[in-house]
Each structure stands twice: as structure tokens, then as C-alpha cells.
Amino acid sequence: MTEASDLVPEAPEPAEGSGARPGLSRRGLLGLIGAGTAGLAIGAGVGAAITASVTASGGASTAAVHPFFGAHQAGITTPVQDHLHFAAFDVDDDTTRDELVALLQDWSYAAARMTQGLDVSASGAVGGSPQAPPDDTGEALGLPASALTVTFGVGPGLFEKDGIDRFGLAARRPAELTELPAFLGDDLDPLASGGDLCVQACADDPQIAVHAVRNLTRIAFGRATLRWSQLGFGRTSKTTVAQTTPRNLFGFKDGTANILADDVAALDEHVWVPAADGPAWLVGGSYLVARRIRQTIEVWDRLRLAEQERTVGRSKGEGAPLSGGTENTDPDFEAAGESASPAIDVASHVRLAHPDFNDGTRMLRRGYNFVDGNDDLGALNAGLFFLSFQRSPQQFITVQRALAKDLLSEYLRHVGSGVWAVPPGAREGSYVGAGLFA
Ligand code: HEM
């Protein structure tokens, strides 16, 4: 990561409407946000200067750097990176509305810097007082931005918890933003589910993704507390034509029929919240569903290849539909198989998840493989950390309900879950979620 000292331009005045109020940050990291009068501001000049400096700095210029500001948050249509650190937070009971606003401002400020390959603050890991803990934890020093994106979401509990409207936001909650219903076969751990806020950090270097979540957790200290987090080590989808289709832990290509970044019509129809849906603060945003799905891979690995393929509905090698063709051939659900039954089993995953059988429902999938050690029987604690972005959580609910009778579900256990509204991207000089408090 580039050393911050040469790169940080003078902090501008707080942007009009950003709500930046230095006094609000006293419970945060003082070196990062409280010392100056404008530590929270993320001015247009800052973004531009950082980008230019990173480009001029050598090492970092070779790695992908994604802009933090824009119409949509990065980390949705961005080419899926190789690694994930996902985190869900609960806002502390004694946090005020102003402190919540300050937290979101501080997070945007730090995220904007980290995504450009910078430390979280001007003094960063080694530029501050030797007598004080550094603002930045330091493990990303010398590393490039590594395509880092940081995507923020707000959960149902931010609007109302136990019947209490903690932050005066209850009236602004979109009707769709409620906890997901129970699904057949759910075995959810409440401590690894939900959360008032979420952070999805994706990068091509796991150290960079972990650094982002670690530092955002530290910045939240005194205002929000980490509830649960998940590491993912291998992408299980693609979001651009240029990316190859990766494989999940069942060994199958995953992401073939995903919505891709250049399919603007599909994104508008299925992923971005339109003005017609509202609320206004969420237009251009999306809804994120996370499911921690344990895969019983030892059982799966004992299945005959033909049975594995029947379960998915695609071939294992090519990823082609069992009705024939190559990976990108459309499945033909009417095509006959060897016996009288269809080539693609009626209970296969691709058939039951397909838009043809779900009123045209689609979603943008962005999940990751995980392996979190093993259980005491020697089975890997492994699976898919499923992430999907959609215009309404109802899209996920529709498909997940259809998958209740899916052949694949015999080898899956949903153990964690969450849903968040993902605000649109911040304009330069503002912060993610500003519209919610306007
Ligand atoms: C561990 C769990 C899962 C595994 C291993 C898995 C695997 C796969 C595979 C191999 C494909 C075919 C390739 C592709 O088009 O991407 C696929 C497609 C798909 N999956 Fe999953 N999946 C899982 C969970 C889910 C869940 C929870 C949902 C949503 C509720 C879902 C929705 C879809 C959709 C929408 C498609 C594309 C169907 C199409 O349009 O052809 N999957 N999945």
C-alpha cells in the first residue's frame, strides 16, 4: 500500500449536506477523524488527487483500482475479485443518530482511501505520533489496492429493533426490507445471521480484504460492534464477459447464467432499485442477500459423476446443459433424455432456479467458496457463501422457495443468513447512505 504522507492533499471543508461534524467523532479513532476540522470530508479534490497519485506511484498502478464514488456502489457489477471478507455489525445501543451518521461518513472516508491503495488516514500506519496507536493497522503497507471494493448495506434492524425506532428511521424503511422468511431446511445460527450494517470487502489479495474489514471494525469502535464475519477464498461467479467461469466446491462451473456488467437492460430490470419502486434514498441501489451454505462435500464426493450432473442439470467438465451444446447454450428443458424422462431432470438445480420457472426472476450472484476448518468428525466445514444482489429481496425468496425441492438441497445446509438494502453510490464529497438521513 502506498505511503500516505505524500499523497494526501489538504483536507477540504466538509461538503455541504454531508453532515460532517467533527465533534461527533469523539468516540471514533481520533487520529483518523477527530483531529482536524474537516477530517470527515471526502471532497472531490481528494478523490481526484488520490487516484492521480496512485497512478504515479509505481507498484500500485499495475493493480486494478476501482473508484469508490459513483452512481452505484462498487462491488456489485465490478469484475468479481478472488477474495472476500464479509462482515455484519450491530449498532451499539447507546449510539445516537448523529454518531451513526458520523460512522457512515468515517467508513466512506476510510473505504475511499483504502480502495485507492492508501492507508485509512493521512497519518496512516507509520506517519502519526510514536506515542499514539497508529490510525492504520499496517498489514497492507507496501501492497497495491488489489482491486479492493468496499460495499455497505443497511439491515432491517437499523430502522427498528424490538419495536424501537432508535435513529428516527422507521418511516424510511422500504416495505421489502424485513428479515427473510424461514425456508425449508434452514438451520440458521442466529449469531451468524443478520446485522444492522454490513460490509462486503472484495479484493484480489486476501490480506487487503481483511485489512479493510479490520480497520473498518476498528473505526466503528464505540458505535458499532462486529456481529459475525466470513472469509471467502474463491469466487463462484463472474460478472463480466471477460472473466472465466469459476468452479464451486462441488467442482461445477458456477456463474454461467449470471447477470453480467454489460447487460444494462438486465441490471435495470433485475438489480438496481428504480424510482418507481423507491424509496428515493435507495434508487440506484440494490438489495443484498447473504446465505452461508454448508456443503456436505464428503457425501457429494461419493456420488457417481452421472448423478452429480443430474443433480445440477449441467455437465461437470464443460458446464453445458444436459440438453446439449456448450457452456453458453441455453438449456432446453423439453429435450428428451436417454429414457422417456427429460435430459434435464425436473428437480435439477438449474431447472428449478431458471427464470422460465420463476416468472422471469433473475439476480446477480456474487458468492465465494469457504473452508473454515473441520468438525470433530473430520468433515470439512466448507461451503458457499452465497451473495446475490437484486432489485427486491422477493426475487431471492421466489427462487429459494423453488429450490426447496431441488435435488441439490440434499447436500446443502443453510446455516447463516442476512438481508440488507445497499444504498446507491456516494457522490464525491458525500458518503454512502447520505440520502437516508437527508
Ligand atoms: C451451495 C449452494 C449452491 C450451489 C453449489 C449452486 C450451484 C449452481 C450451479 C453449478 C449453477 C449452474 C451454473 C450457473 O448458471 O451459474 C447454478 C445456477 C444458478 N443458481 Fe445456484 N447454487 C447454489 C445455491 C443457489 C441459491 C441459494 C440460489 C438462489 C436462491 C441459486 C440460484 C441460482 C440461479 C438463479 C442459477 C442460474 C439458473 C439459470 O438461469 O440457468 N443457487 N447454481
XYZ file of C-alpha atoms and ligand atoms in Angstrom:
481
model
C 0.000 0.000 0.000
C 1.280 3.437 -0.875
C 2.572 5.549 1.957
C 0.057 8.225 2.695
C 2.191 11.205 3.586
C 2.976 12.433 0.069
C -0.395 11.630 -1.330
C -2.923 13.280 0.855
C -3.950 16.723 -0.226
C -5.068 19.238 2.326
C -8.425 18.261 3.726
C -11.189 20.374 2.254
C -14.030 21.871 4.212
C -16.870 19.443 4.950
C -19.082 19.098 1.924
C -22.353 20.891 2.094
C -25.017 18.455 3.145
C -22.525 15.816 4.192
C -23.442 16.447 7.807
C -19.780 16.270 8.771
C -19.468 17.443 12.338
C -16.092 16.974 13.975
C -17.482 16.819 17.494
C -19.481 13.721 16.614
C -16.368 11.666 16.136
C -15.054 11.723 19.642
C -15.842 8.055 20.057
C -14.006 7.093 16.914
C -10.318 6.988 16.181
C -9.235 10.498 16.984
C -6.165 10.427 14.802
C -8.249 9.492 11.793
C -11.261 11.669 12.096
C -11.308 13.900 15.092
C -8.106 15.882 14.933
C -8.891 18.294 12.168
C -11.934 20.343 11.481
C -12.678 18.508 8.289
C -11.397 15.012 8.775
C -14.667 13.502 7.666
C -14.980 15.357 4.436
C -14.357 13.459 1.252
C -14.051 16.269 -1.200
C -13.959 15.960 -4.947
C -10.361 17.130 -4.888
C -9.377 14.339 -2.559
C -10.654 11.572 -4.777
C -9.025 13.010 -7.836
C -5.690 13.590 -6.148
C -5.568 10.138 -4.652
C -6.248 8.467 -7.957
C -3.583 10.504 -9.704
C -1.024 9.831 -7.021
C -1.634 6.130 -7.014
C -1.190 6.032 -10.743
C 2.059 7.917 -10.419
C 3.370 5.801 -7.606
C 4.641 2.795 -9.479
C 3.600 -0.512 -7.976
C 0.009 0.300 -7.358
C -0.585 1.412 -10.933
C -0.283 -2.155 -12.191
C -3.094 -3.405 -9.974
C -6.722 -2.693 -10.681
C -8.040 0.297 -8.761
C -11.802 0.767 -8.673
C -13.332 4.155 -7.928
C -15.235 4.315 -4.656
C -17.589 7.111 -5.738
C -20.170 6.767 -8.487
C -23.816 6.226 -9.322
C -23.777 2.698 -7.889
C -21.565 1.299 -5.151
C -18.588 -0.669 -6.401
C -18.522 -4.380 -5.617
C -21.721 -5.314 -7.432
C -21.031 -5.244 -11.166
C -17.276 -4.834 -10.598
C -15.412 -7.858 -12.049
C -15.618 -10.333 -9.175
C -12.354 -10.370 -7.264
C -10.740 -13.545 -5.967
C -11.212 -12.985 -2.232
C -13.871 -11.830 0.177
C -14.106 -10.644 3.738
C -17.727 -10.013 4.641
C -18.767 -8.513 7.961
C -22.047 -7.735 9.701
C -22.264 -5.188 12.519
C -24.746 -4.253 15.203
C -25.014 -0.582 16.049
C -24.426 -0.172 19.786
C -27.476 0.551 21.928
C -26.195 3.917 23.143
C -25.183 5.190 19.705
C -27.099 8.308 18.695
C -28.365 9.173 15.232
C -25.592 11.771 14.831
C -22.994 9.200 15.820
C -24.427 6.746 13.302
C -24.139 9.392 10.582
C -20.563 10.085 11.646
C -19.757 6.369 11.495
C -21.032 6.100 7.920
C -19.025 9.194 6.986
C -15.896 7.797 8.601
C -16.392 4.460 6.870
C -16.817 6.092 3.478
C -13.749 8.236 4.056
C -11.604 5.257 5.021
C -13.048 2.998 2.313
C -12.463 5.634 -0.371
C -8.819 5.801 0.668
C -8.250 2.046 1.006
C -9.784 1.304 -2.382
C -7.223 3.679 -3.881
C -4.360 1.819 -2.185
C -3.948 4.282 0.675
C -3.878 3.939 4.445
C -7.123 4.766 6.240
C -5.952 8.263 7.137
C -3.302 10.829 6.305
C -1.009 9.745 9.135
C -1.833 6.105 8.446
C 0.203 3.241 9.832
C 3.518 4.950 10.495
C 3.050 8.702 9.977
C 1.463 9.591 13.307
C 2.785 10.246 16.764
C 5.033 7.465 18.070
C 3.210 7.904 21.383
C -0.203 7.010 19.928
C -1.606 3.851 18.352
C -1.434 4.280 14.571
C -4.672 5.018 12.695
C -3.978 2.209 10.246
C -3.132 -1.304 11.381
C -0.347 -1.563 8.802
C -0.612 -5.024 7.274
C -1.350 -3.523 3.858
C 1.750 -1.308 3.771
C 3.592 -1.870 0.526
C 0.708 -3.732 -1.116
C -1.273 -2.353 -4.068
C -5.022 -1.689 -3.941
C -5.577 -5.181 -5.397
C -8.942 -4.241 -6.919
C -10.438 -3.665 -3.471
C -14.093 -2.712 -3.350
C -16.000 -1.959 -0.162
C -19.785 -2.168 -0.364
C -22.021 -1.043 2.506
C -25.545 -2.171 3.353
C -28.166 -1.310 5.971
C -30.255 -4.033 7.579
C -33.838 -4.059 8.899
C -32.593 -3.579 12.472
C -31.266 -0.130 11.660
C -34.805 1.083 11.085
C -36.482 -0.559 14.022
C -35.315 -3.029 16.649
C -37.542 -4.649 19.292
C -40.209 -2.134 18.345
C -37.902 0.833 18.998
C -37.113 3.420 16.328
C -33.587 4.099 17.584
C -32.474 6.516 14.899
C -35.714 8.079 13.697
C -35.546 5.973 10.532
C -38.611 3.725 10.889
C -40.667 5.727 8.415
C -37.889 5.427 5.825
C -37.690 1.635 5.851
C -38.601 0.144 2.475
C -41.523 -2.256 2.900
C -39.400 -5.040 1.320
C -36.637 -4.719 3.901
C -37.703 -7.244 6.511
C -35.909 -10.331 7.772
C -36.153 -13.174 5.266
C -38.848 -15.785 5.915
C -37.849 -19.242 7.102
C -37.117 -21.678 4.279
C -37.449 -25.437 4.306
C -34.223 -26.955 5.573
C -32.928 -23.790 7.242
C -30.594 -24.482 10.137
C -29.600 -20.912 10.859
C -27.228 -19.827 13.579
C -28.680 -16.544 14.859
C -25.219 -15.369 15.883
C -24.016 -15.767 12.295
C -27.089 -14.114 10.797
C -28.487 -10.608 10.446
C -26.823 -7.359 11.424
C -27.755 -3.672 11.344
C -24.971 -2.880 8.861
C -22.884 -4.952 6.508
C -19.573 -4.509 4.751
C -18.597 -6.575 1.737
C -14.870 -6.216 1.074
C -13.602 -7.941 -2.070
C -10.020 -7.890 -3.343
C -7.573 -9.937 -5.349
C -5.350 -10.227 -2.273
C -6.963 -11.687 0.895
C -4.725 -9.535 3.079
C -6.229 -6.415 1.504
C -9.816 -7.567 2.083
C -9.038 -8.484 5.697
C -7.212 -5.194 6.230
C -10.309 -3.313 5.072
C -12.704 -5.097 7.418
C -10.273 -4.977 10.326
C -9.806 -1.237 10.003
C -13.499 -0.504 9.464
C -14.248 -2.559 12.583
C -11.704 -0.509 14.490
C -13.172 2.744 13.225
C -16.618 1.568 14.365
C -15.384 1.067 17.921
C -17.779 2.655 20.420
C -20.517 2.994 17.810
C -20.998 -0.432 16.210
C -19.706 -3.900 17.032
C -18.776 -6.747 14.752
C -21.543 -9.370 14.922
C -20.143 -12.010 12.582
C -17.833 -12.197 9.592
C -16.961 -14.593 6.796
C -13.872 -15.122 4.685
C -14.243 -16.392 1.132
C -11.290 -17.634 -0.862
C -12.529 -18.328 -4.384
C -15.156 -16.547 -6.417
C -18.116 -18.648 -7.548
C -19.434 -16.328 -10.193
C -18.423 -13.998 -12.937
C -19.785 -10.534 -13.591
C -18.102 -9.723 -16.909
C -17.832 -11.473 -20.273
C -14.053 -11.368 -19.990
C -13.945 -13.445 -16.799
C -13.729 -17.206 -16.977
C -16.447 -19.120 -15.173
C -15.015 -20.359 -11.859
C -15.959 -23.563 -10.035
C -17.648 -24.115 -6.699
C -16.649 -26.779 -4.174
C -18.844 -29.390 -5.876
C -16.482 -28.984 -8.811
C -19.064 -27.422 -11.162
C -18.771 -24.210 -13.134
C -20.769 -21.566 -11.296
C -21.906 -18.243 -12.668
C -22.572 -19.279 -16.271
C -26.050 -17.766 -16.425
C -25.266 -14.807 -14.192
C -26.255 -11.204 -14.992
C -23.180 -9.512 -16.418
C -21.996 -5.913 -16.060
C -22.546 -5.016 -19.715
C -26.146 -6.230 -19.713
C -27.546 -2.827 -18.788
C -31.141 -3.813 -19.533
C -30.952 -6.843 -17.216
C -29.297 -4.784 -14.479
C -32.051 -2.182 -14.707
C -34.742 -4.814 -14.709
C -33.396 -7.112 -12.005
C -30.667 -5.461 -9.903
C -30.994 -1.670 -9.422
C -33.872 -0.225 -7.422
C -35.789 2.041 -9.836
C -37.514 5.297 -8.952
C -40.847 3.550 -9.461
C -40.062 1.186 -6.568
C -38.421 3.707 -4.224
C -37.812 4.828 -1.578
C -35.918 7.796 -3.034
C -32.826 7.231 -0.874
C -32.430 3.720 -2.321
C -32.933 4.481 -6.026
C -29.872 3.233 -7.901
C -29.089 0.908 -5.024
C -29.959 -2.748 -4.597
C -30.750 -5.415 -2.008
C -28.097 -7.849 -0.866
C -28.893 -11.340 0.383
C -26.180 -13.402 2.070
C -26.555 -17.104 2.839
C -23.863 -19.171 4.482
C -24.494 -22.561 2.863
C -22.657 -25.539 4.253
C -21.986 -28.143 1.538
C -21.675 -31.750 2.677
C -18.818 -32.291 0.305
C -17.774 -35.702 1.671
C -21.230 -37.090 0.813
C -21.188 -35.370 -2.572
C -17.769 -36.796 -3.377
C -19.191 -40.326 -3.122
C -21.807 -39.670 -5.806
C -21.399 -41.103 -9.291
C -20.487 -38.441 -11.858
C -23.764 -39.000 -13.698
C -25.727 -38.408 -10.508
C -23.790 -35.230 -9.742
C -24.588 -33.970 -13.239
C -28.271 -34.924 -12.951
C -28.465 -33.024 -9.653
C -27.077 -29.824 -11.143
C -28.543 -30.227 -14.648
C -25.238 -29.447 -16.350
C -22.134 -31.420 -17.319
C -19.235 -31.229 -14.903
C -16.444 -30.696 -17.413
C -17.880 -28.240 -19.917
C -20.706 -26.860 -17.793
C -23.111 -27.397 -20.684
C -26.805 -28.017 -20.039
C -27.596 -31.731 -20.165
C -29.872 -30.990 -23.142
C -26.655 -30.491 -25.156
C -24.355 -27.853 -26.592
C -21.618 -25.955 -24.847
C -21.452 -23.921 -21.656
C -23.332 -20.929 -23.046
C -26.019 -22.880 -24.894
C -29.460 -22.179 -23.486
C -30.896 -25.182 -21.655
C -33.733 -26.960 -23.464
C -35.986 -28.246 -20.724
C -38.189 -30.100 -23.223
C -35.360 -32.139 -24.763
C -35.695 -35.871 -24.134
C -33.021 -37.824 -22.347
C -31.994 -41.435 -22.823
C -35.172 -42.838 -21.267
C -38.569 -41.182 -21.510
C -37.552 -38.561 -18.950
C -36.241 -35.102 -19.899
C -32.493 -34.683 -20.402
C -32.504 -32.031 -17.690
C -34.136 -33.516 -14.610
C -37.256 -31.642 -13.493
C -35.803 -31.364 -9.977
C -32.294 -30.312 -11.069
C -30.823 -27.091 -9.688
C -30.627 -25.222 -12.979
C -34.193 -26.033 -13.914
C -35.710 -25.007 -10.606
C -33.545 -21.853 -10.408
C -34.183 -20.915 -14.038
C -36.209 -17.763 -14.838
C -38.584 -19.802 -17.052
C -39.964 -21.492 -13.942
C -39.829 -18.435 -11.665
C -41.838 -15.794 -13.532
C -38.689 -14.447 -15.169
C -36.929 -13.863 -11.844
C -33.182 -13.279 -12.059
C -30.480 -11.969 -9.711
C -26.803 -11.062 -9.821
C -24.856 -13.733 -7.935
C -21.501 -12.864 -6.354
C -20.716 -15.652 -3.890
C -17.469 -17.231 -2.643
C -16.226 -20.632 -1.555
C -15.253 -21.023 2.080
C -13.488 -23.657 4.167
C -13.472 -22.889 7.885
C -11.513 -25.817 9.285
C -13.319 -29.067 10.037
C -15.761 -30.563 12.500
C -14.905 -33.171 15.118
C -15.912 -35.996 12.755
C -13.222 -34.951 10.318
C -15.590 -33.378 7.804
C -14.565 -30.074 6.255
C -16.637 -27.134 7.400
C -16.945 -25.961 3.841
C -19.448 -24.428 1.504
C -20.652 -21.494 -0.478
C -21.072 -18.043 0.967
C -23.904 -17.138 -1.386
C -24.283 -13.434 -2.147
C -26.872 -12.035 -4.512
C -27.900 -8.531 -5.498
C -31.435 -7.896 -6.652
C -33.946 -5.106 -7.034
C -36.136 -6.667 -4.348
C -35.481 -9.416 -1.769
C -38.602 -11.061 -3.187
C -36.506 -12.292 -6.127
C -34.297 -14.309 -3.803
C -37.316 -15.543 -1.836
C -39.044 -16.756 -5.018
C -36.034 -18.755 -6.223
C -35.069 -20.072 -2.805
C -38.628 -21.360 -2.287
C -38.465 -23.085 -5.667
C -35.167 -24.697 -4.653
C -36.797 -26.376 -1.637
C -37.468 -29.432 -3.838
C -34.137 -29.161 -5.603
C -32.035 -32.359 -5.839
C -29.038 -30.280 -4.722
C -30.625 -29.346 -1.406
C -29.912 -32.835 -0.062
C -26.236 -31.842 0.026
C -26.712 -28.330 1.434
C -27.486 -26.768 4.803
C -28.193 -23.046 5.113
C -26.533 -22.026 8.379
C -26.336 -18.218 8.131
C -28.476 -15.541 6.542
C -28.925 -11.811 6.157
C -30.570 -9.161 4.026
C -29.551 -5.534 3.607
C -30.526 -2.566 1.485
C -27.481 -1.346 -0.414
C -27.690 2.418 -0.981
C -26.588 3.856 -4.316
C -23.003 5.030 -4.639
C -21.885 8.211 -2.922
C -21.092 11.292 -4.915
C -17.670 12.756 -4.252
C -17.825 14.932 -1.178
C -20.535 12.816 0.411
C -20.863 9.354 1.948
C -22.734 6.110 1.364
C -26.188 6.330 2.936
C -26.355 10.145 2.966
C -29.774 10.092 1.307
C -31.201 8.062 4.164
C -30.516 10.904 6.599
C -31.273 13.817 4.267
C -24.138 -24.297 -2.300
C -25.229 -23.906 -2.954
C -25.310 -23.752 -4.442
C -24.576 -24.333 -5.424
C -23.445 -25.339 -5.260
C -25.061 -23.824 -6.688
C -24.571 -24.180 -7.918
C -25.035 -23.719 -9.136
C -24.556 -24.118 -10.424
C -23.436 -25.129 -10.670
C -25.256 -23.470 -11.358
C -25.130 -23.595 -12.877
C -24.208 -22.610 -13.499
C -24.695 -21.193 -13.478
O -25.533 -20.779 -14.290
O -24.234 -20.457 -12.618
C -26.197 -22.625 -10.665
C -27.100 -21.788 -11.259
C -27.969 -20.977 -10.583
N -28.163 -20.916 -9.221
Fe -27.168 -21.959 -7.834
N -26.069 -22.940 -6.427
C -26.259 -22.878 -5.083
C -27.190 -22.118 -4.405
C -28.077 -21.263 -5.003
C -29.027 -20.446 -4.309
C -29.215 -20.387 -2.791
C -29.696 -19.731 -5.248
C -30.799 -18.714 -5.081
C -31.761 -18.817 -4.195
C -29.170 -20.117 -6.531
C -29.588 -19.598 -7.736
C -29.102 -19.963 -8.958
C -29.537 -19.370 -10.196
C -30.557 -18.246 -10.341
C -28.839 -20.006 -11.213
C -28.958 -19.743 -12.727
C -30.070 -20.543 -13.292
C -30.188 -20.260 -14.786
O -30.627 -19.168 -15.140
O -29.819 -21.144 -15.558
N -28.190 -21.048 -6.348
N -26.052 -22.787 -9.312
